[in-house]
Tab-separated table of C-alpha atoms in Angstrom:
chain	number	residue	atom	x	y	z
R	1253	MET	CA	-60.615	68.715	-42.556
R	1254	LYS	CA	-57.882	69.803	-44.911
R	1255	LEU	CA	-55.788	72.987	-45.052
R	1256	SER	CA	-57.524	74.092	-48.268
R	1257	HIS	CA	-60.879	74.206	-46.418
R	1258	PHE	CA	-59.597	77.263	-44.527
R	1259	ASN	CA	-58.616	79.426	-47.465
R	1260	PHE	CA	-60.578	82.548	-48.394
R	1261	ASN	CA	-59.980	85.726	-50.320
R	1262	LEU	CA	-59.061	88.618	-48.019
R	1263	PRO	CA	-58.716	92.073	-49.618
R	1264	GLN	CA	-55.497	93.800	-48.554
R	1265	GLU	CA	-57.325	96.954	-47.447
R	1266	LEU	CA	-59.117	95.033	-44.662
R	1267	LEU	CA	-55.862	94.448	-42.752
R	1268	ALA	CA	-55.892	96.863	-39.820
R	1269	GLU	CA	-52.727	98.989	-39.717
R	1270	TYR	CA	-53.963	100.942	-36.674
R	1271	PRO	CA	-56.370	100.138	-33.817
R	1272	ALA	CA	-59.817	101.749	-33.436
R	1273	GLU	CA	-59.643	105.198	-31.828
R	1274	ASN	CA	-61.258	103.872	-28.630
R	1275	ARG	CA	-60.646	100.290	-27.566
R	1276	ASP	CA	-64.291	99.378	-26.924
R	1277	GLU	CA	-65.624	101.059	-30.057
R	1278	SER	CA	-64.217	98.561	-32.526
R	1279	ARG	CA	-66.937	96.626	-34.327
R	1280	LEU	CA	-68.326	93.391	-32.927
R	1281	MET	CA	-69.917	90.633	-34.962
R	1282	VAL	CA	-72.118	88.441	-32.739
R	1283	LEU	CA	-72.655	84.830	-33.828
R	1284	ASN	CA	-75.361	82.756	-32.162
R	1285	ARG	CA	-74.587	79.094	-32.805
R	1286	LYS	CA	-78.013	77.848	-31.665
R	1287	ASP	CA	-80.046	80.210	-33.867
R	1288	GLN	CA	-77.374	80.535	-36.598
R	1289	THR	CA	-77.820	84.333	-36.533
R	1290	ILE	CA	-75.302	87.113	-37.179
R	1291	GLU	CA	-75.616	90.577	-35.577
R	1292	HIS	CA	-73.505	93.702	-36.076
R	1293	LYS	CA	-72.663	95.659	-32.908
R	1294	GLN	CA	-69.925	97.680	-31.222
R	1295	PHE	CA	-67.582	95.975	-28.770
R	1296	LYS	CA	-69.027	97.852	-25.793
R	1297	ASP	CA	-72.424	96.203	-26.537
R	1298	LEU	CA	-70.811	92.995	-25.251
R	1299	ILE	CA	-72.262	93.773	-21.827
R	1300	ASP	CA	-75.794	93.031	-23.133
R	1301	TYR	CA	-74.925	89.359	-23.640
R	1302	PHE	CA	-73.708	88.585	-20.120
R	1303	GLU	CA	-75.455	88.094	-16.777
R	1304	PRO	CA	-74.288	88.150	-13.118
R	1305	ASN	CA	-71.839	85.328	-12.304
R	1306	ASP	CA	-71.066	84.613	-15.931
R	1307	VAL	CA	-67.277	84.204	-16.219
R	1308	MET	CA	-64.867	85.924	-18.593
R	1309	VAL	CA	-61.463	84.271	-18.774
R	1310	VAL	CA	-58.695	86.655	-19.837
R	1311	ASN	CA	-55.012	86.171	-20.630
R	1312	ASN	CA	-52.925	88.556	-18.498
R	1313	THR	CA	-49.657	87.972	-20.352
R	1314	LYS	CA	-47.669	91.123	-21.096
R	1315	VAL	CA	-45.885	91.772	-24.382
R	1316	PHE	CA	-42.219	92.687	-24.014
R	1317	PRO	CA	-40.421	94.897	-26.572
R	1318	ALA	CA	-39.014	91.918	-28.437
R	1319	ARG	CA	-37.712	93.548	-31.621
R	1320	LEU	CA	-34.126	94.873	-31.483
R	1321	TYR	CA	-31.878	96.274	-34.205
R	1322	GLY	CA	-28.150	95.684	-34.072
R	1323	ASN	CA	-25.109	95.927	-36.303
R	1324	LYS	CA	-22.894	93.071	-37.371
R	1325	GLU	CA	-19.225	93.343	-36.428
R	1326	LYS	CA	-16.829	94.383	-39.189
R	1327	THR	CA	-19.475	94.945	-41.891
R	1328	GLY	CA	-21.827	97.095	-39.779
R	1329	ALA	CA	-24.824	95.507	-41.564
R	1330	ARG	CA	-28.136	96.290	-39.817
R	1331	ILE	CA	-29.676	93.111	-38.389
R	1332	GLU	CA	-33.121	92.680	-36.870
R	1333	VAL	CA	-33.147	90.417	-33.817
R	1334	PHE	CA	-36.524	89.175	-32.572
R	1335	LEU	CA	-36.331	87.809	-29.030
R	1336	LEU	CA	-38.391	84.624	-28.680
R	1337	ARG	CA	-37.556	83.242	-25.252
R	1338	GLU	CA	-34.940	83.343	-22.573
R	1339	LEU	CA	-33.152	79.993	-22.252
R	1340	ASN	CA	-30.887	80.742	-19.297
R	1341	SER	CA	-30.913	83.913	-17.188
R	1342	GLU	CA	-27.443	83.343	-15.679
R	1343	THR	CA	-25.624	82.902	-18.989
R	1344	ARG	CA	-28.046	85.296	-20.772
R	1345	LEU	CA	-28.866	82.813	-23.510
R	1346	TRP	CA	-31.837	83.590	-25.764
R	1347	ASP	CA	-33.684	81.926	-28.631
R	1348	VAL	CA	-34.102	84.562	-31.354
R	1349	LEU	CA	-34.991	85.043	-35.004
R	1350	VAL	CA	-32.615	87.093	-37.144
R	1351	ASP	CA	-33.243	88.930	-40.395
R	1352	PRO	CA	-31.514	88.779	-42.850
R	1353	ALA	CA	-30.540	85.327	-41.598
R	1354	ARG	CA	-28.165	84.390	-44.392
R	1355	LYS	CA	-25.611	86.881	-43.059
R	1356	ILE	CA	-25.573	85.574	-39.496
R	1357	ARG	CA	-23.359	82.605	-38.675
R	1358	ILE	CA	-22.070	80.935	-35.515
R	1359	GLY	CA	-19.306	83.059	-33.989
R	1360	ASN	CA	-20.605	86.381	-35.359
R	1361	LYS	CA	-20.993	89.268	-32.924
R	1362	LEU	CA	-23.788	91.837	-32.989
R	1363	TYR	CA	-23.613	95.280	-31.359
R	1364	PHE	CA	-26.651	97.149	-30.018
R	1365	GLY	CA	-27.246	100.775	-29.020
R	1366	ASP	CA	-25.400	103.914	-30.019
R	1367	ASP	CA	-22.716	103.208	-27.408
R	1368	GLU	CA	-22.555	99.479	-28.337
R	1369	SER	CA	-22.830	98.666	-24.628
R	1370	LEU	CA	-24.810	95.498	-25.392
R	1371	VAL	CA	-23.158	92.770	-27.441
R	1372	ALA	CA	-24.450	89.366	-28.508
R	1373	GLU	CA	-22.527	86.381	-29.812
R	1374	VAL	CA	-24.171	83.791	-32.070
R	1375	ILE	CA	-23.563	80.374	-30.561
R	1376	ASP	CA	-25.992	78.099	-32.440
R	1377	ASN	CA	-28.264	77.796	-35.502
R	1378	THR	CA	-31.702	76.450	-34.540
R	1379	THR	CA	-33.788	76.870	-37.714
R	1380	SER	CA	-33.333	78.679	-41.031
R	1381	ARG	CA	-33.966	82.020	-39.282
R	1382	GLY	CA	-33.499	80.898	-35.692
R	1383	ARG	CA	-30.308	81.443	-33.686
R	1384	THR	CA	-29.185	81.101	-30.080
R	1385	LEU	CA	-27.498	84.260	-28.811
R	1386	ARG	CA	-25.385	84.840	-25.709
R	1387	PHE	CA	-25.689	88.445	-24.572
R	1388	LEU	CA	-22.657	90.151	-23.055
R	1389	TYR	CA	-23.358	93.118	-20.812
R	1390	ASP	CA	-21.497	94.758	-17.927
R	1391	GLY	CA	-24.206	94.990	-15.309
R	1392	SER	CA	-26.590	93.032	-13.117
R	1393	TYR	CA	-29.366	90.858	-14.546
R	1394	ASP	CA	-31.974	93.547	-13.796
R	1395	GLU	CA	-29.848	96.157	-15.555
R	1396	PHE	CA	-29.456	93.800	-18.516
R	1397	ARG	CA	-33.236	93.297	-18.769
R	1398	GLN	CA	-33.765	97.038	-18.515
R	1399	LYS	CA	-31.274	97.486	-21.355
R	1400	LEU	CA	-33.266	95.073	-23.531
R	1401	THR	CA	-36.431	97.030	-22.717
R	1402	ASP	CA	-34.766	100.365	-23.522
R	1403	LEU	CA	-33.373	99.153	-26.845
R	1404	GLY	CA	-36.372	97.037	-27.896
R	1405	GLU	CA	-39.491	98.157	-29.694
R	1406	THR	CA	-43.102	96.947	-29.723
R	1407	PRO	CA	-43.140	93.740	-31.800
R	1408	LEU	CA	-45.933	94.634	-34.217
R	1409	PRO	CA	-46.760	91.761	-36.585
R	1410	LYS	CA	-44.867	91.767	-39.886
R	1411	TYR	CA	-47.957	92.375	-42.017
R	1412	ILE	CA	-48.223	95.872	-40.461
R	1413	LYS	CA	-45.953	97.669	-42.899
R	1414	ARG	CA	-45.275	100.778	-40.796
R	1415	ASP	CA	-42.711	101.264	-38.020
R	1416	ALA	CA	-43.833	100.952	-34.411
R	1417	GLU	CA	-45.022	104.295	-33.019
R	1418	PRO	CA	-45.109	105.505	-29.389
R	1419	GLU	CA	-48.869	104.820	-29.206
R	1420	ASP	CA	-48.284	101.138	-30.005
R	1421	GLU	CA	-46.486	100.640	-26.695
R	1422	GLU	CA	-49.829	101.101	-24.945
R	1423	ARG	CA	-52.287	99.884	-27.599
R	1424	TYR	CA	-50.513	96.599	-28.439
R	1425	GLN	CA	-51.060	95.575	-24.813
R	1426	THR	CA	-54.231	94.656	-22.940
R	1427	ILE	CA	-55.218	96.965	-20.067
R	1428	TYR	CA	-54.923	93.975	-17.682
R	1429	ALA	CA	-51.461	92.815	-18.868
R	1430	LYS	CA	-49.322	91.791	-15.862
R	1431	ASN	CA	-46.955	88.886	-16.481
R	1432	GLU	CA	-44.262	89.733	-19.017
R	1433	GLY	CA	-43.351	87.010	-21.476
R	1434	ALA	CA	-45.343	87.316	-24.719
R	1435	VAL	CA	-43.878	88.305	-28.092
R	1436	ALA	CA	-47.359	88.986	-29.485
R	1437	ALA	CA	-50.480	90.375	-27.865
R	1438	PRO	CA	-53.496	88.207	-27.042
R	1439	THR	CA	-55.443	90.410	-29.416
R	1440	ALA	CA	-59.072	89.616	-28.470
R	1441	GLY	CA	-58.364	91.340	-25.151
R	1442	LEU	CA	-57.199	94.571	-26.803
R	1443	HIS	CA	-60.845	95.696	-27.133
R	1444	PHE	CA	-61.481	95.923	-23.388
R	1445	SER	CA	-61.361	99.441	-21.931
R	1446	LYS	CA	-61.178	100.237	-18.213
R	1447	HIS	CA	-64.697	101.680	-18.452
R	1448	LEU	CA	-66.163	98.540	-20.063
R	1449	MET	CA	-64.482	96.242	-17.539
R	1450	LYS	CA	-65.827	98.343	-14.686
R	1451	ARG	CA	-69.359	98.161	-16.159
R	1452	LEU	CA	-69.066	94.367	-16.519
R	1453	GLU	CA	-67.873	94.063	-12.905
R	1454	ILE	CA	-70.764	96.239	-11.673
R	1455	LYS	CA	-73.155	93.979	-13.592
R	1456	GLY	CA	-71.705	91.026	-11.644
R	1457	VAL	CA	-69.632	89.332	-14.334
R	1458	ASP	CA	-66.696	87.432	-12.791
R	1459	PHE	CA	-63.211	87.675	-14.316
R	1460	ALA	CA	-60.679	84.829	-14.128
R	1461	GLU	CA	-57.092	85.576	-15.157
R	1462	ILE	CA	-54.840	82.954	-16.673
R	1463	THR	CA	-51.442	83.388	-18.356
R	1464	LEU	CA	-50.322	82.024	-21.705
R	1465	HIS	CA	-47.185	83.643	-23.095
R	1466	VAL	CA	-47.947	84.007	-26.783
R	1467	GLY	CA	-45.054	82.867	-28.972
R	1468	LEU	CA	-44.555	83.306	-32.691
R	1469	GLY	CA	-45.579	79.658	-33.169
R	1470	THR	CA	-49.187	80.809	-32.967
R	1471	PHE	CA	-48.648	82.537	-36.321
R	1472	ASN	CA	-46.515	79.878	-38.009
R	1473	PRO	CA	-48.084	78.983	-41.345
R	1474	VAL	CA	-49.566	75.509	-41.712
R	1475	GLU	CA	-47.711	73.885	-44.583
R	1476	VAL	CA	-49.330	70.446	-44.680
R	1477	GLU	CA	-52.697	69.670	-46.294
R	1478	ASP	CA	-53.345	66.969	-43.664
R	1479	LEU	CA	-53.901	69.006	-40.474
R	1480	SER	CA	-53.093	66.068	-38.189
R	1481	LYS	CA	-49.472	66.362	-39.377
R	1482	HIS	CA	-49.050	70.011	-38.260
R	1483	LYS	CA	-47.032	70.574	-35.073
R	1484	MET	CA	-47.676	73.646	-32.912
R	1485	ASP	CA	-44.776	75.310	-31.090
R	1486	SER	CA	-45.013	75.024	-27.314
R	1487	GLU	CA	-46.091	78.045	-25.278
R	1488	GLU	CA	-45.781	78.529	-21.534
R	1489	ALA	CA	-49.042	78.677	-19.561
R	1490	TYR	CA	-50.165	79.108	-15.943
R	1491	ILE	CA	-53.642	78.496	-14.528
R	1492	THR	CA	-53.874	79.218	-10.794
R	1493	ALA	CA	-56.102	77.616	-8.163
R	1494	HIS	CA	-57.924	80.941	-7.831
R	1495	ALA	CA	-58.786	80.991	-11.556
R	1496	THR	CA	-59.859	77.335	-11.589
R	1497	ASN	CA	-62.216	77.942	-8.652
R	1498	ILE	CA	-63.944	80.871	-10.396
R	1499	ILE	CA	-64.286	78.915	-13.650
R	1500	ASN	CA	-65.386	75.623	-12.069
R	1501	ASN	CA	-68.005	77.420	-9.969
R	1502	GLY	CA	-69.333	78.955	-13.173
R	1503	ILE	CA	-69.451	75.530	-14.832
R	1504	ALA	CA	-71.284	74.043	-11.811
R	1505	ASP	CA	-73.841	76.872	-11.909
R	1506	LYS	CA	-74.307	76.427	-15.678
R	1507	LYS	CA	-73.156	79.979	-16.364
R	1508	ARG	CA	-71.674	81.407	-19.510
R	1509	ILE	CA	-67.908	80.762	-19.543
R	1510	CYS	CA	-66.334	83.065	-22.124
R	1511	ALA	CA	-62.784	82.502	-23.371
R	1512	VAL	CA	-61.377	85.905	-24.341
R	1513	GLY	CA	-59.226	84.836	-27.268
R	1514	THR	CA	-57.777	81.717	-28.849
R	1515	THR	CA	-54.837	81.769	-26.403
R	1516	VAL	CA	-57.234	81.431	-23.458
R	1517	MET	CA	-59.158	78.660	-25.220
R	1518	ARG	CA	-55.944	76.738	-25.895
R	1519	ALA	CA	-54.788	77.076	-22.284
R	1520	LEU	CA	-58.167	75.942	-20.905
R	1521	GLU	CA	-58.363	72.938	-23.213
R	1522	SER	CA	-54.829	71.936	-22.201
R	1523	SER	CA	-55.894	71.260	-18.604
R	1524	VAL	CA	-59.270	69.519	-18.526
R	1525	SER	CA	-60.150	66.950	-15.855
R	1526	SER	CA	-62.003	63.686	-16.554
R	1527	GLU	CA	-65.117	65.397	-15.104
R	1528	LYS	CA	-64.874	68.175	-17.735
R	1529	THR	CA	-63.760	70.739	-15.166
R	1530	LEU	CA	-60.553	72.768	-15.151
R	1531	ASN	CA	-57.351	71.729	-13.384
R	1532	GLU	CA	-54.546	73.997	-12.240
R	1533	PHE	CA	-51.734	74.089	-14.784
R	1534	ARG	CA	-48.126	75.158	-14.898
R	1535	GLY	CA	-46.069	74.163	-17.891
R	1536	TRP	CA	-46.009	74.185	-21.674
R	1537	THR	CA	-48.749	73.439	-24.179
R	1538	ASN	CA	-48.568	72.693	-27.889
R	1539	LYS	CA	-52.270	71.888	-28.229
R	1540	PHE	CA	-53.603	72.287	-31.759
R	1541	ILE	CA	-57.399	72.556	-32.039
R	1542	PHE	CA	-59.096	72.018	-35.403
R	1543	PRO	CA	-62.475	70.576	-36.470
R	1544	PRO	CA	-64.005	68.331	-35.325
R	1545	TYR	CA	-63.262	69.052	-31.662
R	1546	ASP	CA	-65.319	68.706	-28.478
R	1547	PHE	CA	-64.749	71.720	-26.179
R	1548	SER	CA	-64.923	71.091	-22.417
R	1549	ILE	CA	-64.702	74.406	-20.540
R	1550	ALA	CA	-65.785	77.546	-22.428
R	1551	ASN	CA	-69.242	77.785	-24.014
R	1552	SER	CA	-68.641	81.201	-25.623
R	1553	MET	CA	-65.626	83.047	-26.935
R	1554	ILE	CA	-64.373	86.429	-28.115
R	1555	THR	CA	-61.894	86.463	-30.955
R	1556	ASN	CA	-60.563	88.680	-33.743
R	1557	PHE	CA	-60.836	87.980	-37.467
R	1558	HIS	CA	-57.999	85.697	-38.528
R	1559	THR	CA	-55.832	85.040	-41.553
R	1560	PRO	CA	-56.658	82.448	-44.205
R	1561	LYS	CA	-55.272	78.968	-43.443
R	1562	SER	CA	-54.239	79.962	-39.877
R	1563	THR	CA	-54.419	77.700	-36.829
R	1564	LEU	CA	-56.506	80.444	-35.172
R	1565	LEU	CA	-59.162	80.264	-37.888
R	1566	MET	CA	-59.174	76.462	-37.499
R	1567	MET	CA	-59.858	76.711	-33.764
R	1568	VAL	CA	-62.687	79.205	-34.291
R	1569	SER	CA	-64.169	76.934	-36.984
R	1570	ALA	CA	-64.062	74.025	-34.554
R	1571	PHE	CA	-65.932	76.118	-31.970
R	1572	ALA	CA	-68.588	77.799	-34.128
R	1573	GLY	CA	-68.925	75.245	-36.917
R	1574	HIS	CA	-67.016	75.369	-40.189
R	1575	ASP	CA	-69.909	76.398	-42.448
R	1576	PHE	CA	-71.146	79.056	-40.016
R	1577	ILE	CA	-67.680	80.638	-39.756
R	1578	LYS	CA	-67.335	80.547	-43.531
R	1579	GLU	CA	-70.632	82.435	-43.828
R	1580	ALA	CA	-69.589	84.905	-41.077
R	1581	TYR	CA	-66.234	85.625	-42.760
R	1582	GLU	CA	-67.932	86.219	-46.128
R	1583	GLU	CA	-70.217	88.684	-44.332
R	1584	ALA	CA	-67.204	90.306	-42.597
R	1585	VAL	CA	-65.459	90.892	-45.931
R	1586	LYS	CA	-68.671	92.262	-47.461
R	1587	GLU	CA	-69.261	94.586	-44.473
R	1588	LYS	CA	-65.589	95.636	-44.453
R	1589	TYR	CA	-64.728	94.470	-40.955
R	1590	LYS	CA	-61.053	94.960	-40.112
R	1591	PHE	CA	-58.895	91.818	-39.757
R	1592	TYR	CA	-55.953	90.676	-37.616
R	1593	SER	CA	-54.324	92.034	-34.473
R	1594	TYR	CA	-55.629	95.608	-34.583
R	1595	GLY	CA	-58.874	94.590	-36.246
R	1596	ASP	CA	-62.482	94.106	-35.136
R	1597	ALA	CA	-63.898	91.388	-32.889
R	1598	MET	CA	-66.322	88.509	-32.940
R	1599	LEU	CA	-68.419	87.123	-30.060
R	1600	ILE	CA	-69.497	83.509	-30.502
R	1601	LEU	CA	-72.364	82.388	-28.255
């Protein structure tokens, strides 16, 4: 498969700027791989497709307010700093992206907050937009992290052209988010409401929680026609013994194992045993899934509608079949489904 196989025409007006009014009332396209059928539902109808002891695997990562705005020393120029990952908690070193990058060089200082109580010094260039910053702050580590939280804002994706609003703090986060560390939401999970989860639990559906801290690498454009040459950024993942037991029991009982999102699917496929069961995992994964690919753990998945030429679209194509996904996306455009993070959802059976 080549990069050009994953291009399609997406009208600008189908990019969701805001989420659906109620989480579980976004639209749901249901693809049945066996029958090659497409149905149009609401997300809360999901419950009709699952039976007792089926397993839903969710990503409980929590988005932190990763976007900060500071001012450059001397010139006062406004600089956006996007926190990617903490490198060292003692020395307060962070990998970040800066914008506009051309103005930011090693040795520059940036000041944050009205009182300029948080300062960062640029100590390395990592990529064209990437920098390593050392934060300087008079206070304990917990106070420093609280300061980042106070000054930061919800890191909405760049294609959303509006500023982050107070509502985004809650809506760009799953209701089961626990472990802070993501710079982007695992968006398939945004459609679950407390009410829907309770109904699924009452029906007897089992939930297994894993953690994969979504990094910006997930959204990095693929720039090579030969997909085997594309390198994914590494993302940190944790799969506990408790989660593996729930999932492996479901596999043994031939139940439906549903990966809620591409991040879950990538984590699961990063830790498969020789018997096609799931192992515990703690570490980093840079797994890139594109067609053809033989999936080992999940036999169904929930996912949003993805951008042309994205690694996410490639994974979904590998799971559902390239031609079937192409047909489904043509239907989605025709039926005016909403795309991307705040958009509608797809269930692939």
